Amino acid sequence: MKFLWSTLRVKNLDASIRFYEEILGLSVSRRFASGSGSEIAFMGGAGDTEIELIADAEGRETNVGSDISWGFEVDSLDDKMALLTEKKIAYEDPRSPNASIRFIFFSDPDGMRIQFAEHLE
């Protein structure tokens, strides 16, 4: 079994795509119209787990729980914090529960918690 994708309903597909491209460096692997006025975009790389973004014509609010997040490994947490600051995206103070990792949390345009983690060893 392989984990293929995680789905998030978004209010504005174009804004979400921009966020995931600019902040996470993901690219759209495919984008298409779906039934009932919905549009879907998959973001990620070939063979990687992808993020599926779904927007409907009504622009419904997204209901994202606070107990879920998506984690991404980064080469430099300091570089990513600088990028978030430049883009005026608030993030929590860095945490380091042990000597081998340091991470931060922030939210995407629809409230999905994102984690950037840097392995220190």
Short mmCIF file of C-alpha atoms in Angstrom, two decimals:
data_model
loop_
_atom_site.label_atom_id
_atom_site.label_comp_id
_atom_site.label_asym_id
_atom_site.label_seq_id
_atom_site.Cartn_x
_atom_site.Cartn_y
_atom_site.Cartn_z
CA MET A 1 0.00 0.00 0.00
CA LYS A 2 1.20 3.53 -0.79
CA PHE A 3 -0.12 6.82 0.58
CA LEU A 4 -1.11 8.79 -2.53
CA TRP A 5 -2.50 12.17 -1.46
CA SER A 6 -4.12 14.26 1.21
CA THR A 7 -7.14 16.38 0.27
CA LEU A 8 -7.99 19.90 1.37
CA ARG A 9 -11.07 21.87 0.34
CA VAL A 10 -9.99 25.45 -0.34
CA LYS A 11 -11.89 28.68 -0.76
CA ASN A 12 -9.74 30.11 -3.58
CA LEU A 13 -7.83 27.59 -5.72
CA ASP A 14 -5.54 30.14 -7.38
CA ALA A 15 -4.52 31.70 -4.04
CA SER A 16 -3.85 28.25 -2.56
CA ILE A 17 -1.78 27.18 -5.56
CA ARG A 18 0.30 30.37 -5.28
CA PHE A 19 0.85 29.71 -1.57
CA TYR A 20 1.99 26.11 -2.08
CA GLU A 21 4.23 27.11 -5.01
CA GLU A 22 5.85 30.12 -3.32
CA ILE A 23 6.11 28.86 0.25
CA LEU A 24 6.54 25.09 -0.12
CA GLY A 25 8.04 24.95 -3.61
CA LEU A 26 5.43 22.49 -4.87
CA SER A 27 4.22 22.53 -8.45
CA VAL A 28 0.89 21.64 -10.02
CA SER A 29 1.08 18.15 -11.47
CA ARG A 30 -2.45 18.29 -12.85
CA ARG A 31 -5.45 20.61 -12.70
CA PHE A 32 -8.94 19.98 -14.03
CA ALA A 33 -12.63 20.81 -13.75
CA SER A 34 -14.79 18.35 -11.89
CA GLY A 35 -18.53 17.90 -11.58
CA SER A 36 -20.82 20.50 -10.01
CA GLY A 37 -18.55 23.44 -10.78
CA SER A 38 -15.63 22.15 -8.73
CA GLU A 39 -12.01 22.44 -9.76
CA ILE A 40 -9.20 20.19 -8.55
CA ALA A 41 -5.44 20.66 -8.52
CA PHE A 42 -2.85 18.11 -7.44
CA MET A 43 0.47 19.46 -6.22
CA GLY A 44 3.71 17.61 -5.65
CA GLY A 45 6.27 15.65 -7.57
CA ALA A 46 6.27 12.46 -9.58
CA GLY A 47 6.12 9.49 -7.24
CA ASP A 48 5.72 11.67 -4.14
CA THR A 49 2.67 11.92 -1.93
CA GLU A 50 0.62 14.79 -3.33
CA ILE A 51 -1.68 17.47 -1.96
CA GLU A 52 -5.12 17.57 -3.62
CA LEU A 53 -6.79 20.97 -3.49
CA ILE A 54 -10.51 21.14 -4.26
CA ALA A 55 -12.46 24.37 -4.78
CA ASP A 56 -16.16 24.55 -5.54
CA ALA A 57 -17.95 27.33 -7.39
CA GLU A 58 -19.56 28.53 -4.15
CA GLY A 59 -16.24 29.26 -2.39
CA ARG A 60 -17.39 27.52 0.79
CA GLU A 61 -15.41 28.03 3.97
CA THR A 62 -12.93 25.31 4.83
CA ASN A 63 -13.30 23.45 8.10
CA VAL A 64 -9.78 22.42 9.10
CA GLY A 65 -9.29 20.97 12.56
CA SER A 66 -6.52 22.22 14.82
CA ASP A 67 -5.32 18.68 15.55
CA ILE A 68 -3.96 17.96 12.08
CA SER A 69 -0.95 19.34 10.25
CA TRP A 70 1.22 18.57 7.23
CA GLY A 71 4.95 18.34 7.91
CA PHE A 72 7.68 19.15 5.39
CA GLU A 73 11.40 18.62 5.83
CA VAL A 74 13.51 21.67 4.97
CA ASP A 75 17.26 22.14 4.58
CA SER A 76 17.33 25.40 6.56
CA LEU A 77 14.62 26.41 9.00
CA ASP A 78 16.20 29.87 9.27
CA ASP A 79 15.83 30.38 5.49
CA LYS A 80 12.18 29.32 5.63
CA MET A 81 11.45 31.62 8.58
CA ALA A 82 12.98 34.49 6.59
CA LEU A 83 10.74 33.61 3.62
CA LEU A 84 7.64 33.51 5.83
CA THR A 85 8.58 36.86 7.36
CA GLU A 86 9.09 38.35 3.88
CA LYS A 87 5.66 37.05 2.79
CA LYS A 88 4.09 38.36 6.02
CA ILE A 89 3.02 34.89 7.15
CA ALA A 90 2.95 34.50 10.92
CA TYR A 91 4.56 31.43 12.44
CA GLU A 92 4.99 30.01 15.93
CA ASP A 93 8.31 30.23 17.74
CA PRO A 94 10.76 27.48 16.79
CA ARG A 95 10.69 24.35 18.92
CA SER A 96 13.39 21.76 19.47
CA PRO A 97 12.16 18.84 21.58
CA ASN A 98 15.56 17.15 21.22
CA ALA A 99 18.99 17.80 19.74
CA SER A 100 18.17 16.24 16.37
CA ILE A 101 15.22 18.38 15.17
CA ARG A 102 13.92 21.93 15.12
CA PHE A 103 10.53 22.99 13.71
CA ILE A 104 7.87 25.69 13.35
CA PHE A 105 4.16 25.75 12.61
CA PHE A 106 2.21 28.22 10.46
CA SER A 107 -1.08 28.14 8.52
CA ASP A 108 -2.02 28.17 4.85
CA PRO A 109 -4.73 30.56 3.50
CA ASP A 110 -7.49 28.16 4.62
CA GLY A 111 -6.18 27.48 8.12
CA MET A 112 -4.34 24.19 7.44
CA ARG A 113 -1.44 23.93 9.88
CA ILE A 114 1.88 23.41 8.14
CA GLN A 115 5.10 22.33 9.84
CA PHE A 116 8.62 23.00 8.55
CA ALA A 117 11.12 20.66 10.22
CA GLU A 118 14.90 20.73 10.00
CA HIS A 119 16.88 17.66 11.03
CA LEU A 120 20.03 18.81 12.78
CA GLU A 121 22.15 15.67 12.53
#
